[in-house]
Structure formats: structure tokens, C-alpha cells
Coordinates of C-alpha atoms and ligand atoms in Angstrom, one line a residue:
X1 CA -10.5 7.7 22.9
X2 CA -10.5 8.6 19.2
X3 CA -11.7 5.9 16.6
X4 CA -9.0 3.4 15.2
X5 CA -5.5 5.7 14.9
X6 CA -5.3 6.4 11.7
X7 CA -1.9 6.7 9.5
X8 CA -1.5 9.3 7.4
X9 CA 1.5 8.2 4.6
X10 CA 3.8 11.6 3.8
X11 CA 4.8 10.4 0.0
X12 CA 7.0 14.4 -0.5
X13 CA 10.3 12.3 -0.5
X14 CA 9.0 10.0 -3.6
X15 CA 9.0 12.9 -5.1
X16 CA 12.0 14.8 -3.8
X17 CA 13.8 11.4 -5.5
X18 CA 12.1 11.7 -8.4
X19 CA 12.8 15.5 -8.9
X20 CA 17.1 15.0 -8.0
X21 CA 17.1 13.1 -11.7
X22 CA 13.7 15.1 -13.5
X23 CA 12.6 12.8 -14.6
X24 CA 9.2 10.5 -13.8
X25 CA 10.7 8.0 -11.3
X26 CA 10.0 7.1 -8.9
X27 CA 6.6 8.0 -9.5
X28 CA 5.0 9.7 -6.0
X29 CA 1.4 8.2 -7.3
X30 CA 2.4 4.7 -7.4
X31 CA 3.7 5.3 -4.1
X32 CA 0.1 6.6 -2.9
X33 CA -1.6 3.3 -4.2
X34 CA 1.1 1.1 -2.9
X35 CA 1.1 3.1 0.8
X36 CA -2.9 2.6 0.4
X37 CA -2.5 -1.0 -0.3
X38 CA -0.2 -1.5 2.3
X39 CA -2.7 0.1 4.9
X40 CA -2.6 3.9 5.2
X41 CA -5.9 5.5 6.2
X42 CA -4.8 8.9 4.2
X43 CA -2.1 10.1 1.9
X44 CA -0.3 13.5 2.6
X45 CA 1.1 15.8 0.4
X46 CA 3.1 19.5 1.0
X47 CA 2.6 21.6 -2.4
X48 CA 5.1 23.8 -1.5
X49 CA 5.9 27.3 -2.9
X50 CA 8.9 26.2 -4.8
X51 CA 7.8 23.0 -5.7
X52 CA 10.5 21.0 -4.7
X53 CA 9.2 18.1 -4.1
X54 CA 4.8 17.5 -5.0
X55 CA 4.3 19.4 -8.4
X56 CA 0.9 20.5 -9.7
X57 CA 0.4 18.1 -11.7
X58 CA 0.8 15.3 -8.9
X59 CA -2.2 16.6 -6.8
X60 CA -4.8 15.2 -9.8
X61 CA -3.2 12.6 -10.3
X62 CA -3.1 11.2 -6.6
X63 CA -6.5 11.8 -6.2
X64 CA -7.3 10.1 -9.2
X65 CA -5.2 6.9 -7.8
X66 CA -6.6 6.5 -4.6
X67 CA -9.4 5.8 -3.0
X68 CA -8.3 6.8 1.0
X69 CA -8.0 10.8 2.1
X70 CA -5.8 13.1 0.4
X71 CA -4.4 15.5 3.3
X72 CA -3.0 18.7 1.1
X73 CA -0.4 20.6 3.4
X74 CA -0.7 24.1 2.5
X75 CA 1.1 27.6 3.2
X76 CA -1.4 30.0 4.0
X77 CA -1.0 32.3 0.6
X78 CA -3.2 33.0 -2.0
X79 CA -1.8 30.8 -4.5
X80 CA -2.2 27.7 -2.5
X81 CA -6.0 29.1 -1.2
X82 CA -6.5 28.9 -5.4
X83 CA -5.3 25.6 -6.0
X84 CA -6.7 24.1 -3.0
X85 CA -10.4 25.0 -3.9
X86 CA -9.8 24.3 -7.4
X87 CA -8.6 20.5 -6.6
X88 CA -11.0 20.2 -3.1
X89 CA -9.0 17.5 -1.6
X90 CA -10.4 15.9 1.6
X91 CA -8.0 18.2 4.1
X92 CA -6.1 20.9 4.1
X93 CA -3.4 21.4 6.8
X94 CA -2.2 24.7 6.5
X95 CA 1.9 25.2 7.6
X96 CA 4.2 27.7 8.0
X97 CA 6.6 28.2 5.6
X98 CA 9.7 29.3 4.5
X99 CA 12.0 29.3 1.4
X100 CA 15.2 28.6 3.1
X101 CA 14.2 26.1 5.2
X102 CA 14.8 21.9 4.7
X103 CA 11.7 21.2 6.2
X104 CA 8.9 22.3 8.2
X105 CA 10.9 24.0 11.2
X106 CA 8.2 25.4 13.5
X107 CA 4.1 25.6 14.1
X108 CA 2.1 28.2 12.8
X109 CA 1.7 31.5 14.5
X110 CA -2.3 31.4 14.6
X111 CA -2.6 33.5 18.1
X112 CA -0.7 36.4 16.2
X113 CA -2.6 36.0 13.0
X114 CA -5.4 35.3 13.8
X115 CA -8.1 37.5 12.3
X116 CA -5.9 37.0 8.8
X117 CA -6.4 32.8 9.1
X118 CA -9.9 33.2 10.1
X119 CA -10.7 34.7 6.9
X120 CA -8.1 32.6 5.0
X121 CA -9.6 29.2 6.2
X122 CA -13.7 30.2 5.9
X123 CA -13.6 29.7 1.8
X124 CA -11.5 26.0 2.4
X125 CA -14.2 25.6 5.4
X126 CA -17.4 26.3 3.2
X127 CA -15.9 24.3 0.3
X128 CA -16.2 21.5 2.2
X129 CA -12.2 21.0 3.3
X130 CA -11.4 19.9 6.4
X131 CA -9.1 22.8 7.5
X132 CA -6.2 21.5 10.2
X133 CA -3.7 23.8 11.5
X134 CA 0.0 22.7 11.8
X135 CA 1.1 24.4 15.1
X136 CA 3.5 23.5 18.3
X137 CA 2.2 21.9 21.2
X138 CA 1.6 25.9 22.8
X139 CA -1.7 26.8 24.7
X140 CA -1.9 30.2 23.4
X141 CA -1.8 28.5 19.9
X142 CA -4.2 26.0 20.6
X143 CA -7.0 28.3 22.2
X144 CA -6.4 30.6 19.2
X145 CA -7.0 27.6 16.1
X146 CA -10.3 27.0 18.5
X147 CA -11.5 30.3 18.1
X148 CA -10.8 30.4 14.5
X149 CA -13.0 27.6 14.2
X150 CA -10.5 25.0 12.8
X151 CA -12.2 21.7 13.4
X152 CA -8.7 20.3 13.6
X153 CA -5.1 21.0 15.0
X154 CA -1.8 19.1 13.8
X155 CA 0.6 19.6 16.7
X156 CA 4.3 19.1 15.4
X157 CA 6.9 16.0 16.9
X158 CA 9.6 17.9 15.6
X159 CA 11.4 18.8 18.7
X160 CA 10.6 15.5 20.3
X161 CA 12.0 13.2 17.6
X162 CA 14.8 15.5 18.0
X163 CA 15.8 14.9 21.2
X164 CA 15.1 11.4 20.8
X165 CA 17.8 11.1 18.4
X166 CA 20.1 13.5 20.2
X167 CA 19.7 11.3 22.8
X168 CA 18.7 14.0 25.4
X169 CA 16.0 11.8 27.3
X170 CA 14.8 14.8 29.9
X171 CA 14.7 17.3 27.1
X172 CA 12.1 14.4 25.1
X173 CA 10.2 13.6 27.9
X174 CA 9.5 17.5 28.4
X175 CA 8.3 17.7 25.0
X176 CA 6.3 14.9 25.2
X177 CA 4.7 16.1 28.4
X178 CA 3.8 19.4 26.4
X179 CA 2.3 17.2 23.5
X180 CA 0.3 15.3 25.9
X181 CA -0.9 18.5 27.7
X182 CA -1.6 20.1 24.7
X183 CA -3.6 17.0 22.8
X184 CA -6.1 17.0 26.1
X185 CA -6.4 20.9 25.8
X186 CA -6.9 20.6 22.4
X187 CA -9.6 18.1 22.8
X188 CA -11.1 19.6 25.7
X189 CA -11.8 22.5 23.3
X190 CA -13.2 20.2 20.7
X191 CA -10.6 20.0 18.7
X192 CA -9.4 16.9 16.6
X193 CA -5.9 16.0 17.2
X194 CA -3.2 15.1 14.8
X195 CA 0.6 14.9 15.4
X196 CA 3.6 14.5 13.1
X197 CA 7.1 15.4 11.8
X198 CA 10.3 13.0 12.7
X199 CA 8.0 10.4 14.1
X200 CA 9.8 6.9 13.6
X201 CA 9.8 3.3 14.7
X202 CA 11.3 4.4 18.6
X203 CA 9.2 7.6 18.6
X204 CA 6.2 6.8 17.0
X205 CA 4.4 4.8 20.6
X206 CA 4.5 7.1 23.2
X207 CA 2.2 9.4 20.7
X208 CA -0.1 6.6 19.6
X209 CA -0.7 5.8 22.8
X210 CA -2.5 9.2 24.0
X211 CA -6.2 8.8 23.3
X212 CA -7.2 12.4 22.1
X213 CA -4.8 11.5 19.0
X214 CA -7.1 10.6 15.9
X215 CA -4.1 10.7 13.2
X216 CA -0.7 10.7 12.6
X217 CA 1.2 11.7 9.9
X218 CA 4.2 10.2 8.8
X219 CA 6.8 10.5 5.4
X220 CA 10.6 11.0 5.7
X221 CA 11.0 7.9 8.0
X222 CA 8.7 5.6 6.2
X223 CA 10.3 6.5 2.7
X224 CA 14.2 6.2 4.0
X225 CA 13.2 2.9 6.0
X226 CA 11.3 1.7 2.3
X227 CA 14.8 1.6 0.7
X228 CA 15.9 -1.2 2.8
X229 CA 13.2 -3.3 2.9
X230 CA 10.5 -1.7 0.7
X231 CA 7.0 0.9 1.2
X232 CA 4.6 -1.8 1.9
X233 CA 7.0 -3.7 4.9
X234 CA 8.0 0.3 6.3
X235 CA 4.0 1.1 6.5
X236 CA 2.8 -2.2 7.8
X237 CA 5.8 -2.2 10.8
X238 CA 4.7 1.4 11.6
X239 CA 1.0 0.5 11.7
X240 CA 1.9 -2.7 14.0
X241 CA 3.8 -0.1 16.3
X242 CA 0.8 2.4 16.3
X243 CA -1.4 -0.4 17.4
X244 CA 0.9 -2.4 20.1
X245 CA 1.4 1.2 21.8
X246 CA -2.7 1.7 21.3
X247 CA -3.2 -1.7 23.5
Ligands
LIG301 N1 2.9 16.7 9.2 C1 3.2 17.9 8.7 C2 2.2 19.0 8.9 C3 4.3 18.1 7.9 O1 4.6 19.3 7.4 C4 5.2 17.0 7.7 C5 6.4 17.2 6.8 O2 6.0 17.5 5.6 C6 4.8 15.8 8.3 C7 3.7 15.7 9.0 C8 5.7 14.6 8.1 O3 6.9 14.7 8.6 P1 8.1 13.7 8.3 O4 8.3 13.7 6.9 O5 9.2 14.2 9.1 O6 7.5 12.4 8.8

């Protein structure tokens, strides 16, 4: 069993709000201090190519405000390599991405790319970074981050927390039983094992529960659920949930 599960707090959507009226509020780095007061082990933030939600400026200024982790999701392009060693943030979880897309739709291809992210992640590696990669619960994927030498894999919820909402129970449980398989492949490998995207208050125990898990990552949920009844209540409910499906 991995240490304490810790909760990594996604504050994008502080900032997505912020950017809709662009201007300063609400500021994304009060939201990292509050999230840290309120209990989360990490903060997470996507830089993404168009900036739509984390700006440049943001990432020095975050780190300046807390004191907890700062896990920098990352495309895999030069421009982010750049920024990434010039900032050094704790991680870096590297994601697929795409211009068109709302949010982070699939895993990284890292079995077909693999010589390409081997040299992209040594430099974050050397630097010091702790280099995850954001990929589906696959077992070609996961043998191929393990041969790259990624000391950690972030395997994505999406599809779960989807069916969970779409209320296709078989279709969940199947895609829980491939996160489970894949979290004990993963740490049979040595791998550390993350999970995120979608998770919520009816999706978030069946996840916490598996012991390879070390971290999850959580924003859109936590950040909608804050409206009604405020960040610090949304993170401490989640971190009671995480720890009543721990035992
Ligand atoms: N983990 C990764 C790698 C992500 O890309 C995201 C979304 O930015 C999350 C976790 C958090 O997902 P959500 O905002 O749906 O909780």
C-alpha cells in the first residue's frame, strides 16, 4: 500500500473563470493557498498551448504561494520542455494534447513514441523533475512508460467517470477493472501510480481504495462543487471520501 493517498487540487478552472471576464479574478493563486489550507497534498496546473486557462505568469506565482508540490501538466513540445526547466516545478506530467479539444480526451501514445519521449523526458529527469506520464489504463502503454524510465504513470478516469454519469454501470465497472489491472501492472513494474480526470464525490472511492494508488488528481469537480458551498468545504469532503474508501 502506498503512503497516505495524497490529493492533488486541479485549480485550471479558477483560472478558466478568471480568463471569461480578463481580468484578475478570481485569482487561481489564492485558490492554490486556500486548496493547501484546506488540505491538498499538491497543486496541479495544465500550461496549455493556447493558454486558456494557467497563463505564464501564474506558474511563478503559485510556486511562490505555496508551500505543497506543484504538479505542471505538460504537452510534450518544445516550448513546454523550455518553460518547465526554466520554472523546475516539483512534477511534470506530460499529456496529450490537442487544440480542439475541451479537455484532456485520451492518454498518451508512449508505446508509439517512444524513443521521441525517452529523449524528451531525460533533461526534465536530470533536472530534478519528477516526470509522470498521463496515459489510459492500456498494458502496452504502461510496459512502454517503464521502459522509458518514467518513475511515474498517471492513468486517466475519464471513461469511467463517464459511464458513471451515463449511468452505464457494466460499461464502469469494466473500466474500473482495467484501472485496477493496470495500477497492479504498473506497480509490479515499479511504477508510481496516479489516477485522475472526472473523478467526483460517487466516483472518487472505488479508486482510492486500490493500494498501488499514491495520488489523485482532482479540478473540474472540486471547483464546480466550490460554488455552492465554497473550496475549502469541496476539498475537505473529497479528502473525507478518499480516506473512508482507504479504511
Ligand atoms: N490529471 C490530468 C493529467 C489532467 O489532465 C486533468 C485535467 O486537466 C486532471 C487530472 C483533472 O481532471 P478534472 O479536472 O476532470 O478533475
Amino acid at each position: 500500500m502506498a503512503d497516505r493517498l495524497r490529493l492533488g487540487v486541479n485549480i485550471d478552472h479558477v483560472a478558466t473563470l478568471r480568463n471569461a471576464r480578463g481580468g484578475a479574478l478570481p485569482d487561481p493563486v489564492r485558490a492554490a493557498r486556500v486548496a493547501e489550507e484546506a488540505g491538498a497534498d499538491g497543486i496541479t496546473a495544465h500550461l496549455r498551448e493556447d493558454r486558456r486557462h494557467i497563463r505564464d505568469a501564474d506558474i511563478d506565482a503559485i510556486m511562490a504561494a505555496i508551500t505543497i508540490p506543484l504538479n505542471f501538466e505538460m504537452a510534450a513540445t518544445d516550448e513546454m520542455q523550455r518553460i518547465a526547466l526554466a520554472h523546475k516545478p516539483h512534477a511534470a506530467c506530460i499529456v496529450p494534447e490537442r487544440r480542439e479539444e475541451r479537455t484532456t480526451e485520451g492518454g498518451l501514445e508512449v508505446a508509439g513514441d517512444e524513443a521521441r519521449l525517452d529523449a524528451y523526458i531525460a533533461p526534465l529527469r536530470d533536472a530534478g523533475i519528477r516526470v509522470s506520464l498521463f496515459i489510459a489504463a492500456d498494458p502496452a502503454q504502461i510496459a512502454a512508460a517503464a521502459r522509458i524510465g518514467a518513475p511515474v504513470i498517471e492513468l486517466h478516469t475519464g471513461a469511467y467517470c463517464d459511464f458513471h454519469a451515463e449511468g452505464d454501470v457494466a460499461a464502469r465497472d469494466a473500466e474500473l477493472q482495467r484501472l485496477i489491472d493496470g495500477a497492479r501492472r504498473a506497480a509490479d513494474l515499479g511504477l508510481e501510480v496516479h489516477m485522475g480526470h472526472g473523478l467526483c464525490y460517487d466516483t472518487v472511492g472505488p479508486v482510492a481504495a486500490l493500494p498501488e494508488v499514491a495520488e489523485l488528481n482532482i479540478g473540474h469537480f472540486l471547483i464546480g462543487e466550490a460554488v455552492f458551498v465554497g473550496l475549502p468545504r469541496a476539498i475537505a469532503r473529497m479528502r473525507e471520501a478518499m480516506d473512508a474508501a482507504r479504511g
